[in-house]
Structures are given as structure tokens and as C-alpha cells.
């Protein structure tokens, strides 16, 4: 009997949620410093701290604003010489010498670029996400950045939304675990360490539910759904000690987040005890005018500050209107004072008053070898094997010539993905480069892009690519999306491969040679046809600087794929929204529904059975949440629970046998799902409540132990109270959200 393994992810989240740092404990000395400084500040100086500007490069002009005490923070300045110059003006030439908060969007790396967060989520490995955030903080802080606008933890269930790339996918539990790990990575063990940077969970809240998958669109999330699905990752981040939060662009049920006191005060402050800083998104305050929620900039300032915003990003209404509004009594002095307390508290916690300056020669940490190695590991673990017919992968010894084809094979800029301001494409190691350098001694590499870039509709190169590819023993075609096709404001109404990529794949298929399709994208794509044409498909959510070496090692078998989908893949756009943790409805599909072309002519009105499904698409996705293949196979057996009845105070202990029934040492992400079968409101058909990466040698079998406190089954019920309701529950342990055998248990009152 092998060693019992306990679910580390469950323990990690439990540690984060129940016994983690949470909001920093009140530091009496620090609070006294805050009060002492506050008491010396004029109203204008206080309001100046609440103003964030974006660097426009001109130090002299920015210095004028800083000297006037009009700037509390600057984003988008990454030149350490300029950062030091600006800090020196703030410390030595403003009346009170208050240092600046220097901020940047360090979303998945600063110089060393990691897989986009959606890819990191596919690793189901919070430790690699934390390591990536830690490295990002080390590199960013080396140029003077001490605040990042990350992690983005918006739950996203609509892949038409370009920003699905930036988050951790559709699942509340996975996003909670990964987001909390990223917060810990950015902030380190203590905020005042010079390599720590303040995290900023965003976008608070519900931004990923925009109508039609359109960015900035209105959302209509009722409070119960907000509390059961969209808020928990932000609460987990708060319990992990997140230092700041950013308001989201969307209006939810008619209220823009930047003017929403319910979320910014009732929930964030009163319920969660958050004592950090709330910043708006870029101009999200003044955008309450086009929202139709504020008539003018004065009302913008009034509504956002009274709703609980501490700092305004770039739209300047605080500086312009808060002095007057305060004198008119429409904004209370204590509102201003509390906002400034939150800002000063963060600056003190970061140690900026002691030393806001940075060593201007710290280039050595940028792209450090260890950073690149970690980025490669992250890219390996983020890759998801969707298909592998006849075990074409990993490439075998008898393969002597490989054809590398496609617009993403050597795309150093696009491989990095969205939200890359500082990573340089010159450092990107592409698949073509990596295969040539790492495996050029084993195989002859012939390269023909076929298309110049993903949207290329010029098919002239396809014939040449196919002719070249026909000479090879195997074809490796790299397709997907350029970086610009996902991310902010980059939404798509259709998710098929853009340009002539599909034609390229068809032409390669016609050569009759084994065809491996490697996708690099910022989101799920509707690639059913291309999957059918391919013998194997490896899916990478823009893998970052080291994507090439990672993919090369996966293709040639030095590494084995372990990634699992953090988001459901629809067959077609018409199925969206489509996600595994859906409600059952009163007429769930039975799985035997007659589909479009099997319907008899003149079929009777009710002959098809009135169930919830699509005549032309059924109800199943192309691939479910949690899905991912390996080069080996795993068998799950003998799942047993410590009891079949639990009280709310109990912990459900699960044990099962996992066996590696294949030929390769490999890692499986075992997933634990639970369903609350009957409750005071309808509940999802299943919800992820635990996962862990288990590595087994070929033929090895282990008994794995996982556990879930019954308290983790709590939800906001019909009375809007968070409780565990007694009743019947189902539990699955499997390798994806659609597999596994159900085990039943009860919770008794
Ligand atoms: C952008 C994004 C936000 C980002 C901010 C600063 O519009 O919505 O995620 O942090 O502006 O760049």
C-alpha cells in the first residue's frame, strides 16, 4: 500500500481561507504614523493622494504636479532612473515628502513572460502560479514598480469575451485557489520587502458576465449568484492578504461598480474587513457619465468617493471637484480621511517612506536563467493534450524528418499573448527555434509557414507548405490567434480559426502524413473540424517566453502533458454560455436526443421530447471543463468515503486508488466534484471542491486521500444566508468534469 497523499490544493486553499494572513493585523505604530501624517495634511494634499496619473514621460511636467501635492500614484513608468527622479521630487520637494505608489500591469510576467493566466489555470498548479507571480514581482520591483494590477480573477463563462485570456476561467474554486496563490506570489512574505509588490485583485466585480461576451457590457448578476459564483475568488484573495482592489467597468443591475457602495463598502469593508486601497479602473469613474449614472464630472467624484473609492485612475475628477464637494458638505471630511488612511497605510506597509528608491543597475534579475526555467515549467504544465490518435505523440525514434508549418510556429510576439507591455519578443523562444536547437540532432527540420500570420487569408503559400510537408515523416502545424485577438476590448462573435488556417490544415491532411496540430490562443476556439482532421492536438493558451522549449519537450516526450481545461470548449458559438457547473433545469437532456439530420420528415410536434438541448448541437461541449489527456492512462478505482453521513462540523475524507495504466511516468490532475441534490434554491449539477496533481510511474498505483470540510458546501440560500443545508449529496473523483462514478452521502442537521 503506497503512501497516502493528501489534497495539497484543498489544504492550500483552506490555509489561505481559514488561517491565512487575511487583512494585515492592525499595527499600532503604523497607524499612529498614518494619523500623525494625516493631521498635518491640507484638504488639497489629502485629495492629491487620491489621484493617480499615467506617466507621460516628461519628468519636469510630472514633477510640477508632484510638488503641488496633486499626485499619490503613477502608473506606466518603468524606467528606474525616472522612477527615482519622481520619487526624489515627491520625497524632497513636496511639502510633506510622501512617496509615490508606482504601478504597472504585470499580468503574467514583467520581462520573463509566463503563460497567460488562463494557461496557468490549466496547470491546476497554484504553486507554479505563485512562483510566476513571485518572479514577476522580483523583476518588476527591480525597476521601481511596487504595485501590480493583478491577479485578474473575473469568472468568465463566455469565450467570446477577449479578457477570458486574463483570468483563471469559468470555475469559482479553481479561480479562488489560483488567485490567492498569485496574491501570495506578488506580495511575498511581507509587503515591506523590496521585491514585494502590492497585488490588486480585479475587476471587482462580475465583469466577466458582460452581455453577449462583449467587453464593458452590462451585467445582470443577482446577489445570490454574485455571492455564490463571482465574489468567492475575491474573498479568497482578501483572506490571502490582497493589499488593493480595482473596480470593474461594468454596471451590474444598473449600478457601475465604481459607484457601488454595496460591493465596495458592505461587502469588501464591512463583511471582509478589508483595510487596503480601492482604485478605479482606467477612467471607470468618469465613464459613469456615458453609463448614464452621473450627469457630470462633479457627480462622478461625488458618487465614486461616497461609494468607497480611495484612488481615481487618470480621470482627475477628485482633484477638480472633491475640495468643493467637501466644503459643500456633500462629501464628509471623514470620507476623505478614510481614503487617505488607506493610501498612506499601503505606502507605509510597502516601506516606501523608508526607501522608495531602486538600484538603477539591477538588470541582472531580468530574464534570469532560473526565471526562464520556471516559465518553461509553467508552459509545460499549462499545455492541454486534446487528442492523440494511435499515440502519434510523443514523436517516436523512427521519425527522422519533421515538417514545421503554420503562422504560429515562429511568432515571437504573438506567442507571448495579451497584456505584455514589457516582455520583449527578442527573448521569445519559439517552437521552430526550440525544435531546431533542441532536437535538430535527432530529426531533420523542414519549415514552411504557409501563412504569414494567423489572420492571413492569402492562400498562395498553402500549396508550397503542403508540398514541403509531404516530404516529412510527421507534420507539426502551429495555428491559433495573434496576441491582439484576445485581451481587453478584443471580443469575437465567431470562434473559428481566423484567416486561412483551416484551409492550411485541410491541405496538410491531404498529404496523408501524420498531422499534429498545436494551437496557441487566448481562449477556447471552435476547432471541431480541425480536430477531426488532425491525428493529435496540443492546446496552449499563449505560453509565453519559453513556450517553444516547453512544446518541443512535450512533442518529443521529454515532458508529458498534464494540463486540464480551465474553461469549457463549445462545439459552436451558439452553445455559449456553456459551462459545467450549470443548473439542471426541470427538463435536463436525457442524452438520447434526436439531432437535426436524424429528425424524420414531418416529425410530430412533441416527438423529439421537450428537453433542454440544441437540435443542431446537442448539449455536450466539444471538450468539458477539467478535460486533458496524457501520454499514459489513469484508472480511478475503489472510491470510498469515511462515512455516508456527516454533520456540518465534519470533514469528508475520501480515499481512492489511482493507477498509471500506461507506459509513461505522468501527472494526473485528480478532481473532486460535489453536487447538492436538493436545496432551498436550485444548485449546480456539480461543483469543483478539490484537485491535486499526482505523479505516478508507469504501472504505479497509489491510494490517494483527499478531504473537504462539510463547511465548504455552504452556499447563499433562499434567505440570503450562507449555510450548509442538510440533505443528499453526490461526489465524483475523476479526471474531468464529465467523467467518474457518483458516490452518495448525506449531511444531517
Ligand atoms: C485597463 C484595464 C485594467 C488595467 C488598467 C490599467 O483598462 O481594464 O485591467 O489594470 O486599465 O492599465
XYZ file of C-alpha atoms and ligand atoms in Angstrom:
761
model
C 0.000 0.000 0.000
C 1.583 3.212 -1.165
C 1.769 6.403 0.806
C -1.451 8.280 1.287
C -1.340 11.666 -0.373
C -3.445 14.486 0.937
C -5.002 17.010 -1.380
C -2.495 19.843 -1.298
C -4.713 22.214 -3.208
C -7.500 21.747 -0.658
C -5.047 22.354 2.149
C -3.569 25.333 0.342
C -6.956 26.948 -0.104
C -8.022 26.055 3.405
C -4.822 27.598 4.703
C -5.463 30.685 2.650
C -9.092 30.922 3.572
C -9.193 29.874 7.174
C -5.835 30.504 8.725
C -4.123 32.758 6.234
C -2.907 36.267 6.768
C -6.152 37.913 5.851
C -6.090 41.688 6.210
C -2.842 42.796 7.858
C -3.258 42.914 11.649
C -3.624 46.468 12.980
C -0.089 47.732 13.510
C -0.451 50.377 16.207
C 2.866 52.042 15.394
C 1.999 52.201 11.707
C -1.496 53.503 12.425
C -0.026 56.209 14.649
C 2.214 57.279 11.755
C -0.835 57.426 9.490
C -2.720 59.608 11.938
C 0.249 61.871 12.548
C 0.743 62.467 8.831
C -2.955 62.870 8.171
C -3.191 65.548 10.830
C -0.568 67.613 9.017
C -2.201 67.400 5.601
C -4.333 70.084 3.996
C -7.563 69.044 2.267
C -5.896 69.556 -1.123
C -2.889 67.424 -0.128
C -5.231 64.666 1.059
C -7.136 64.727 -2.202
C -3.861 64.779 -4.139
C -3.006 61.393 -2.624
C -6.258 60.069 -4.103
C -5.144 60.939 -7.623
C -3.298 58.513 -9.925
C -1.761 59.679 -13.198
C -0.334 57.697 -16.065
C 3.249 58.595 -16.834
C 3.515 60.802 -19.867
C 7.286 60.555 -19.784
C 8.020 64.226 -19.164
C 9.674 64.280 -15.733
C 9.590 68.069 -15.474
C 5.864 68.354 -16.075
C 5.062 65.437 -13.775
C 7.332 66.980 -11.132
C 5.223 70.145 -11.172
C 2.138 68.098 -10.273
C 4.014 66.141 -7.608
C 5.436 69.263 -5.976
C 1.905 70.649 -5.830
C 0.919 67.537 -3.865
C -1.511 66.558 -6.611
C -0.246 63.004 -7.266
C -0.420 59.939 -4.999
C 0.487 57.349 -7.607
C 1.896 56.998 -11.105
C 1.264 54.058 -13.402
C 3.166 53.072 -16.526
C 6.604 54.453 -15.608
C 9.121 51.596 -15.854
C 12.411 53.459 -16.285
C 14.207 53.112 -12.913
C 16.065 56.375 -13.488
C 12.779 58.236 -13.991
C 11.136 56.397 -11.098
C 13.934 57.507 -8.785
C 13.738 61.058 -10.092
C 9.988 61.205 -9.483
C 10.330 59.685 -6.011
C 13.051 62.197 -5.185
C 10.753 65.079 -6.125
C 7.971 63.587 -4.005
C 10.223 62.985 -1.006
C 12.306 66.145 -1.145
C 10.305 68.807 -2.974
C 6.720 68.282 -1.874
C 5.669 69.794 1.476
C 5.208 66.529 3.364
C 7.565 64.265 1.416
C 5.056 61.466 0.829
C 6.459 58.825 -1.615
C 4.614 57.714 -4.729
C 2.992 54.382 -5.479
C 4.490 53.236 -8.785
C 2.139 50.819 -10.587
C 2.073 48.691 -13.737
C 0.013 45.920 -15.300
C 2.293 42.995 -14.552
C -0.310 40.389 -15.510
C 1.702 37.284 -16.398
C 5.282 38.437 -16.171
C 7.287 41.622 -16.394
C 10.213 40.737 -18.696
C 10.100 36.937 -18.389
C 6.612 36.221 -19.699
C 4.654 33.286 -18.287
C 1.668 31.625 -19.940
C -1.364 33.893 -19.903
C -3.348 33.364 -16.683
C -5.878 31.144 -18.475
C -2.944 28.922 -19.366
C -1.566 28.974 -15.840
C -5.024 27.923 -14.640
C -4.809 24.921 -16.994
C -1.886 23.682 -14.897
C -4.183 23.346 -11.867
C -0.970 24.093 -10.008
C -1.202 27.009 -7.549
C 2.459 26.588 -6.719
C 3.597 27.356 -10.256
C 1.224 30.323 -10.365
C 2.664 31.617 -7.109
C 6.202 31.085 -8.384
C 5.408 33.004 -11.559
C 3.918 35.880 -9.618
C 6.937 35.932 -7.294
C 9.344 36.120 -10.244
C 7.197 38.811 -11.850
C 7.427 40.806 -8.620
C 11.199 40.370 -8.403
C 11.638 41.615 -11.963
C 9.080 44.448 -11.740
C 10.280 45.746 -8.360
C 13.827 45.843 -9.739
C 12.801 48.868 -11.852
C 10.789 50.519 -9.074
C 7.314 49.081 -9.616
C 5.672 48.261 -6.227
C 2.032 47.752 -7.259
C 0.651 45.477 -9.959
C -2.901 45.442 -11.282
C -3.178 41.674 -10.912
C -4.411 38.973 -10.449
C -7.401 39.284 -12.721
C -9.897 36.837 -11.174
C -13.091 37.534 -13.070
C -15.084 34.341 -13.566
C -15.574 34.011 -17.343
C -18.077 31.660 -18.964
C -18.199 33.288 -22.382
C -15.147 32.727 -24.616
C -16.317 35.471 -26.948
C -15.019 37.851 -24.242
C -11.428 38.698 -25.070
C -10.475 39.058 -21.412
C -11.171 35.389 -20.691
C -7.463 35.183 -21.521
C -6.510 37.164 -18.430
C -8.351 35.198 -15.779
C -8.442 31.645 -14.490
C -11.522 30.503 -16.395
C -15.052 29.515 -15.507
C -14.731 27.902 -12.125
C -15.100 29.614 -8.758
C -12.965 27.154 -6.762
C -10.101 26.951 -9.278
C -10.032 30.738 -9.622
C -10.092 31.146 -5.839
C -7.111 28.839 -5.355
C -5.072 30.229 -8.272
C -5.897 33.855 -7.486
C -4.931 33.521 -3.826
C -1.660 31.868 -4.858
C -0.869 34.753 -7.221
C -1.585 37.294 -4.459
C 0.891 35.463 -2.221
C 3.436 35.397 -5.034
C 3.226 39.104 -5.785
C 3.212 40.189 -2.134
C 5.720 37.701 -0.778
C 6.008 37.077 2.950
C 5.930 40.761 3.794
C 4.868 43.795 1.809
C 7.836 45.825 3.021
C 10.351 43.511 1.375
C 11.860 45.420 -1.582
C 10.819 42.647 -4.018
C 7.200 42.632 -2.819
C 4.594 44.394 -4.887
C 1.010 45.103 -3.830
C -1.474 42.828 -5.557
C -4.752 44.152 -6.940
C -7.476 41.513 -7.471
C -9.612 42.778 -10.333
C -12.093 43.630 -11.697
C -14.381 43.959 -8.722
C -16.950 42.561 -9.597
C -18.777 40.473 -12.194
C -17.026 41.974 -15.238
C -16.754 38.612 -16.998
C -20.516 38.236 -17.279
C -20.942 41.047 -19.813
C -23.913 40.623 -22.114
C -23.037 38.826 -25.356
C -19.450 38.359 -24.279
C -18.866 41.981 -25.200
C -16.266 43.868 -23.175
C -17.503 46.639 -20.858
C -21.096 45.381 -21.383
C -23.782 45.473 -18.705
C -24.158 42.543 -16.353
C -27.261 41.309 -14.588
C -25.991 39.136 -11.765
C -28.434 38.744 -8.875
C -26.936 38.974 -5.408
C -27.165 35.244 -4.744
C -25.246 34.373 -7.918
C -22.773 37.148 -7.170
C -22.124 35.652 -3.738
C -22.055 32.006 -4.836
C -20.008 32.355 -8.041
C -18.362 35.747 -8.666
C -17.354 37.033 -5.206
C -15.643 33.980 -3.643
C -12.362 34.381 -5.588
C -12.174 37.998 -4.389
C -12.875 36.880 -0.831
C -10.149 34.245 -1.076
C -7.804 36.984 -2.307
C -8.763 39.168 0.653
C -8.030 36.301 3.016
C -4.685 35.874 1.275
C -3.965 39.478 2.268
C -4.513 41.311 -1.028
C -3.443 44.923 -0.481
C -5.642 46.642 -3.080
C -8.717 46.071 -5.281
C -9.772 47.567 -8.588
C -13.346 48.414 -9.518
C -14.748 46.997 -12.742
C -16.126 48.815 -15.773
C -19.468 47.032 -15.847
C -22.740 48.224 -14.406
C -24.380 45.327 -12.604
C -28.171 45.524 -12.474
C -27.819 49.208 -13.349
C -25.063 50.193 -10.889
C -21.499 50.738 -12.173
C -19.017 49.069 -9.799
C -17.117 52.355 -9.381
C -20.235 53.831 -7.802
C -21.455 50.733 -5.997
C -21.328 51.118 -2.224
C -22.883 47.672 -1.705
C -19.834 45.871 -3.063
C -17.193 48.445 -2.076
C -18.420 49.073 1.469
C -20.937 46.492 2.635
C -19.074 43.510 1.245
C -15.409 44.489 0.841
C -15.065 46.570 4.027
C -17.830 45.524 6.407
C -18.081 41.808 5.655
C -14.496 41.030 4.682
C -12.714 43.579 6.885
C -10.566 44.854 4.023
C -8.396 47.828 5.084
C -6.414 48.349 1.906
C -6.843 50.611 -1.067
C -9.585 50.632 -3.715
C -8.602 52.109 -7.064
C -10.856 52.688 -10.065
C -10.155 51.129 -13.391
C -8.807 53.369 -16.161
C -11.297 56.267 -16.273
C -14.050 53.980 -14.977
C -15.090 56.836 -12.678
C -15.690 59.376 -15.415
C -17.246 56.657 -17.581
C -20.204 56.729 -15.231
C -21.286 59.680 -17.385
C -21.747 57.603 -20.581
C -23.189 54.897 -18.361
C -25.877 57.446 -17.544
C -25.178 57.075 -13.824
C -23.595 60.546 -13.349
C -24.596 63.769 -15.078
C -21.170 65.388 -14.991
C -17.657 65.106 -13.568
C -18.667 66.685 -10.277
C -21.280 63.997 -9.771
C -18.702 61.374 -10.811
C -16.430 62.481 -7.984
C -19.332 62.607 -5.524
C -20.712 59.158 -6.372
C -17.401 57.298 -6.584
C -15.830 58.645 -3.395
C -19.049 58.205 -1.419
C -19.330 54.628 -2.748
C -15.921 53.803 -1.298
C -13.303 54.533 -3.968
C -9.982 55.661 -2.467
C -7.969 56.462 -5.604
C -9.049 57.621 -9.060
C -7.111 56.318 -12.047
C -6.346 59.111 -14.558
C -9.715 60.869 -14.865
C -8.861 63.678 -12.379
C -12.374 64.430 -11.085
C -11.241 64.021 -7.449
C -8.646 66.774 -7.713
C -11.073 69.031 -9.555
C -14.245 68.565 -7.514
C -13.648 66.977 -4.102
C -12.402 70.192 -2.442
C -15.649 71.950 -3.372
C -17.848 68.948 -2.590
C -16.223 68.645 0.823
C -16.713 72.349 1.528
C -20.354 71.976 0.410
C -20.714 69.127 2.904
C -21.751 66.689 0.171
C -18.593 64.674 0.858
C -17.788 64.272 4.510
C -14.291 65.019 5.797
C -14.121 61.528 7.294
C -14.715 60.035 3.842
C -11.642 61.820 2.535
C -9.652 60.978 5.665
C -10.507 57.271 5.456
C -9.495 57.121 1.813
C -6.180 58.786 2.565
C -5.631 56.497 5.568
C -5.942 53.510 3.206
C -3.417 55.037 0.828
C -0.891 56.073 3.490
C -1.261 52.693 5.210
C -0.293 50.901 1.985
C 2.695 53.177 1.405
C 3.901 52.548 4.954
C 3.322 48.796 4.651
C 5.404 48.786 1.440
C 8.219 50.556 3.303
C 8.172 53.407 0.791
C 8.688 56.113 3.414
C 11.926 54.394 4.457
C 13.168 53.828 0.912
C 11.200 54.397 -2.300
C 14.313 54.290 -4.445
C 15.556 51.445 -6.599
C 19.021 50.363 -7.663
C 19.251 51.614 -11.219
C 21.537 48.772 -12.238
C 19.504 45.724 -11.281
C 19.223 44.408 -14.822
C 20.640 41.054 -13.784
C 17.311 39.771 -12.468
C 15.555 40.390 -15.755
C 15.267 37.134 -17.761
C 17.388 35.347 -15.149
C 18.018 31.712 -16.122
C 16.017 30.472 -13.147
C 13.142 32.713 -14.181
C 13.167 31.282 -17.692
C 13.268 27.752 -16.315
C 10.215 28.415 -14.157
C 8.436 29.971 -17.122
C 9.187 26.860 -19.155
C 7.844 24.619 -16.386
C 4.687 26.705 -16.283
C 4.315 26.395 -20.063
C 4.791 22.624 -19.909
C 2.140 22.261 -17.198
C -0.250 24.617 -18.982
C -0.384 22.620 -22.219
C -3.519 20.508 -22.712
C -3.477 17.401 -24.893
C -6.898 17.207 -26.534
C -6.343 14.329 -28.964
C -3.670 11.705 -29.583
C -4.848 9.089 -32.073
C -2.709 5.970 -32.324
C -0.313 7.515 -29.846
C 1.324 9.568 -32.549
C 2.717 11.620 -29.656
C 5.286 11.644 -28.281
C 7.209 11.519 -31.561
C 8.962 8.182 -31.856
C 12.581 7.329 -32.659
C 11.642 6.348 -36.210
C 10.709 9.926 -37.021
C 13.625 11.334 -38.995
C 12.083 14.366 -40.687
C 9.534 16.754 -39.214
C 7.785 19.498 -41.135
C 7.113 22.589 -39.048
C 4.258 24.563 -40.603
C 1.875 27.357 -39.717
C 1.768 31.022 -38.738
C 2.348 30.402 -35.014
C 5.455 28.222 -35.390
C 7.788 31.196 -35.293
C 5.712 34.096 -33.933
C 7.783 35.558 -31.089
C 5.440 38.486 -30.449
C 2.144 36.623 -30.655
C 3.305 33.639 -28.607
C 3.530 35.957 -25.580
C -0.186 36.672 -25.599
C -2.135 39.675 -24.371
C -1.150 42.185 -21.664
C 2.564 42.149 -22.403
C 3.889 45.686 -22.073
C 7.472 44.940 -21.047
C 8.329 41.421 -22.227
C 10.410 41.596 -25.399
C 9.826 39.341 -28.385
C 13.580 39.147 -28.930
C 13.694 36.885 -25.878
C 10.880 34.624 -27.020
C 11.921 31.066 -27.772
C 9.542 29.877 -30.472
C 8.696 26.248 -31.279
C 10.628 26.406 -34.561
C 13.726 27.746 -32.811
C 13.430 25.246 -29.982
C 12.844 22.194 -32.177
C 15.831 23.099 -34.340
C 18.140 23.785 -31.375
C 16.968 21.061 -29.006
C 16.108 18.253 -31.410
C 17.947 19.156 -34.595
C 20.412 16.363 -33.895
C 17.603 13.780 -33.849
C 15.460 14.966 -36.709
C 15.769 16.986 -39.873
C 13.524 20.039 -39.565
C 11.914 21.472 -42.696
C 9.957 24.698 -42.246
C 7.301 26.307 -44.373
C 4.900 28.737 -42.638
C 2.186 28.502 -45.269
C 0.614 31.647 -43.828
C 2.387 34.768 -42.556
C 0.160 35.392 -39.526
C -2.997 33.919 -38.043
C -5.402 36.207 -39.953
C -3.550 35.762 -43.248
C -6.130 34.986 -45.959
C -3.565 34.727 -48.748
C -3.645 31.040 -49.605
C -0.744 31.175 -52.083
C 1.671 29.690 -49.576
C -0.517 26.773 -48.640
C 0.323 24.604 -51.647
C 4.045 25.074 -51.089
C 3.633 24.254 -47.398
C 1.732 21.084 -48.229
C 4.311 20.020 -50.804
C 7.114 20.584 -48.314
C 5.224 18.840 -45.543
C 4.635 15.811 -47.743
C 8.367 15.129 -47.600
C 8.314 14.713 -43.822
C 7.555 11.741 -41.609
C 5.255 13.896 -39.475
C 3.752 17.339 -39.810
C 3.671 19.742 -36.863
C 1.353 22.626 -37.678
C 1.161 25.638 -35.368
C -2.046 27.670 -35.573
C -4.206 29.854 -33.352
C -4.588 33.542 -32.611
C -2.284 36.509 -32.791
C -1.943 38.165 -29.387
C -4.085 41.137 -30.461
C -7.121 38.870 -30.965
C -7.700 38.394 -27.233
C -7.452 40.639 -24.193
C -9.164 43.918 -23.408
C -11.756 45.106 -25.929
C -10.866 42.201 -28.244
C -14.077 40.185 -28.361
C -15.077 37.813 -31.154
C -18.540 36.856 -32.344
C -17.119 33.771 -34.031
C -14.504 31.450 -32.542
C -13.339 29.529 -35.581
C -9.693 29.694 -36.616
C -9.183 33.041 -38.354
C -7.647 33.592 -41.797
C -6.920 30.585 -43.982
C -5.629 28.388 -41.129
C -8.409 25.869 -41.586
C -7.605 25.595 -45.295
C -3.958 25.080 -44.377
C -4.842 22.204 -42.056
C -7.054 20.609 -44.712
C -4.234 20.819 -47.257
C -1.807 19.242 -44.801
C -4.297 16.484 -44.063
C -4.449 15.731 -47.799
C -0.755 14.871 -47.815
C -1.698 11.721 -45.920
C 1.145 12.259 -43.466
C 0.584 12.124 -39.698
C -0.630 15.567 -38.635
C -0.095 17.124 -35.204
C -1.890 20.433 -34.660
C -0.539 22.712 -31.959
C -2.786 25.651 -31.057
C -1.682 28.858 -29.353
C -4.652 31.058 -28.460
C -6.053 33.364 -25.791
C -9.335 31.499 -25.413
C -11.225 28.334 -26.404
C -11.783 28.122 -30.175
C -14.405 26.133 -32.072
C -11.950 23.745 -33.708
C -14.093 20.608 -34.063
C -13.356 20.316 -37.797
C -9.607 20.847 -37.357
C -9.506 18.312 -34.534
C -11.193 15.763 -36.815
C -8.552 16.433 -39.493
C -5.656 16.076 -37.037
C -4.174 12.936 -35.518
C -3.164 14.841 -32.377
C -3.986 18.254 -30.920
C -1.976 20.064 -28.236
C -3.647 23.255 -26.951
C -1.602 26.093 -25.442
C -3.121 29.288 -24.100
C -0.395 31.666 -25.309
C 2.534 30.008 -23.498
C 4.892 32.973 -23.080
C 8.641 33.441 -23.472
C 9.518 29.762 -23.059
C 6.621 28.269 -24.983
C 8.921 26.869 -27.642
C 11.147 24.699 -25.429
C 8.108 23.582 -23.465
C 6.217 22.466 -26.564
C 9.319 20.861 -28.053
C 9.912 18.760 -24.929
C 6.246 17.770 -24.889
C 6.223 16.757 -28.557
C 9.421 14.717 -28.272
C 8.449 13.084 -24.981
C 10.909 14.627 -22.552
C 7.812 16.030 -20.872
C 4.317 14.536 -20.672
C 1.215 16.746 -20.949
C -0.706 17.199 -17.679
C -2.811 20.300 -18.326
C -6.591 20.294 -17.902
C -9.072 22.755 -19.425
C -9.957 25.628 -17.048
C -12.832 26.505 -19.338
C -15.382 24.590 -21.386
C -14.815 24.368 -25.158
C -18.053 24.830 -27.114
C -18.691 22.957 -30.348
C -20.061 26.180 -31.792
C -20.608 29.729 -30.638
C -24.353 29.184 -30.455
C -23.901 26.987 -27.382
C -22.481 29.906 -25.369
C -22.753 30.408 -22.406
C -21.718 26.836 -21.766
C -20.079 25.697 -18.549
C -20.074 22.548 -16.431
C -21.426 23.974 -13.145
C -24.816 24.764 -14.647
C -28.213 24.193 -13.064
C -30.134 21.084 -14.072
C -33.383 22.783 -15.192
C -36.715 20.950 -14.968
C -36.107 19.243 -18.310
C -32.467 18.221 -18.491
C -31.436 16.403 -21.690
C -31.516 12.621 -21.436
C -28.532 12.183 -23.709
C -30.508 10.340 -26.373
C -32.000 13.338 -28.107
C -32.592 13.180 -31.872
C -30.369 15.654 -33.646
C -31.075 17.762 -36.667
C -30.436 15.428 -39.581
C -31.901 12.402 -37.845
C -35.279 14.029 -37.368
C -37.889 12.279 -39.524
C -39.566 14.437 -42.145
C -42.908 15.769 -40.853
C -41.940 14.688 -37.362
C -44.758 15.247 -34.851
C -44.644 18.417 -32.757
C -43.692 16.694 -29.492
C -41.996 13.678 -30.996
C -38.499 14.892 -30.152
C -39.178 15.092 -26.436
C -39.297 18.530 -24.884
C -35.859 18.694 -23.301
C -33.238 21.422 -22.891
C -30.797 20.951 -25.796
C -29.961 22.185 -29.320
C -31.312 20.292 -32.332
C -28.134 21.182 -34.243
C -25.573 20.825 -31.434
C -26.982 18.592 -28.738
C -25.911 19.760 -25.313
C -22.392 18.440 -24.817
C -19.434 20.754 -25.394
C -16.531 19.920 -27.692
C -14.449 19.405 -24.534
C -15.603 19.728 -20.911
C -14.051 21.699 -18.079
C -11.207 19.735 -16.492
C -10.503 17.679 -19.631
C -6.978 16.845 -20.750
C -5.203 13.719 -21.985
C -1.783 12.336 -21.131
C 0.635 10.047 -22.951
C -0.359 7.481 -20.373
C -3.734 6.469 -18.986
C -5.025 6.556 -15.450
C -7.545 4.321 -13.736
C -9.655 5.514 -10.793
C -10.952 2.720 -8.568
C -12.329 1.907 -5.181
C -13.575 5.375 -4.238
C -14.701 5.297 -0.638
C -15.832 7.859 1.891
C -15.086 7.934 5.605
C -18.839 7.862 6.200
C -22.104 8.141 4.351
C -23.412 10.722 6.818
C -21.807 13.959 8.030
C -22.694 16.909 10.183
C -21.664 20.458 9.277
C -18.724 20.241 11.664
C -17.304 17.153 9.968
C -14.702 16.746 7.251
C -15.446 14.435 4.366
C -12.481 12.100 3.947
C -12.188 10.437 0.567
C -9.793 7.689 -0.450
C -9.369 6.151 -3.886
C -6.888 4.128 -5.870
C -5.203 5.815 -8.790
C -3.217 3.678 -11.199
C -0.962 4.696 -14.057
C -2.019 2.055 -16.555
C 0.207 3.249 -19.405
C 3.851 3.426 -20.401
C 4.969 6.873 -19.232
C 5.562 8.451 -15.876
C 2.967 11.177 -15.823
C 0.976 13.590 -13.717
C -2.802 13.466 -13.390
C -4.898 16.317 -12.029
C -7.420 14.435 -9.951
C -10.585 16.452 -9.493
C -13.202 16.287 -6.767
C -16.742 17.417 -7.595
C -19.769 17.611 -5.329
C -23.474 18.159 -6.018
C -26.024 19.406 -3.513
C -29.010 17.484 -4.833
C -31.900 19.278 -3.171
C -31.713 22.720 -1.560
C -33.776 25.814 -0.829
C -32.637 27.119 -4.235
C -31.537 25.146 -7.287
C -27.860 24.268 -7.180
C -25.332 23.388 -9.939
C -25.208 19.798 -11.184
C -21.705 19.675 -9.786
C -19.041 21.977 -8.419
C -15.277 21.540 -8.144
C -14.331 21.299 -4.464
C -10.774 19.983 -4.682
C -7.984 18.978 -7.022
C -4.424 17.774 -6.840
C -1.595 16.939 -9.229
C -0.492 13.336 -8.659
C 2.610 11.941 -10.396
C 2.850 8.177 -10.893
C 5.366 5.990 -12.674
C 4.169 3.639 -15.400
C 2.299 0.834 -13.684
C 2.387 2.524 -10.284
C -0.745 2.518 -8.138
C -1.362 4.687 -5.105
C -4.141 5.218 -2.643
C -4.886 8.895 -2.643
C -6.613 10.707 0.186
C -8.498 13.950 -0.251
C -10.710 15.799 2.168
C -13.307 18.525 2.122
C -14.731 20.136 5.250
C -18.521 19.950 5.099
C -18.458 23.722 5.714
C -17.093 24.087 2.171
C -20.540 23.022 0.913
C -22.080 26.221 2.251
C -23.895 28.484 -0.192
C -26.079 31.570 -0.055
C -29.588 30.130 0.223
C -33.194 31.276 -0.267
C -32.913 33.516 2.796
C -29.628 35.022 1.546
C -27.766 33.356 4.366
C -24.605 31.346 3.800
C -25.344 27.897 5.192
C -24.848 24.185 4.620
C -28.302 22.702 4.163
C -28.800 19.090 5.267
C -29.742 16.611 2.546
C -28.421 14.295 -0.141
C -25.154 14.952 -1.949
C -23.272 13.348 -4.809
C -19.492 13.178 -5.075
C -17.219 12.385 -8.018
C -13.475 11.858 -8.239
C -12.338 11.977 -11.868
C -10.003 13.361 -14.486
C -12.565 15.832 -15.838
C -15.997 17.301 -15.054
C -17.948 14.796 -17.162
C -16.320 11.538 -16.024
C -16.371 9.401 -12.920
C -18.829 7.374 -10.903
C -21.047 9.057 -8.362
C -20.777 8.275 -4.653
C -23.605 9.407 -2.400
C -23.556 10.839 1.114
C -25.850 12.784 3.396
C -25.419 15.851 5.515
C -27.565 15.599 8.582
C -28.820 18.579 10.569
C -7.277 48.815 -18.249
C -7.777 47.527 -17.659
C -7.227 47.226 -16.302
C -5.828 47.787 -16.194
C -5.935 49.297 -16.245
C -4.555 49.981 -16.171
O -8.300 49.448 -18.947
O -9.186 47.329 -17.606
O -7.281 45.805 -16.127
O -5.225 47.380 -14.989
O -6.611 49.741 -17.405
O -3.823 49.684 -17.316
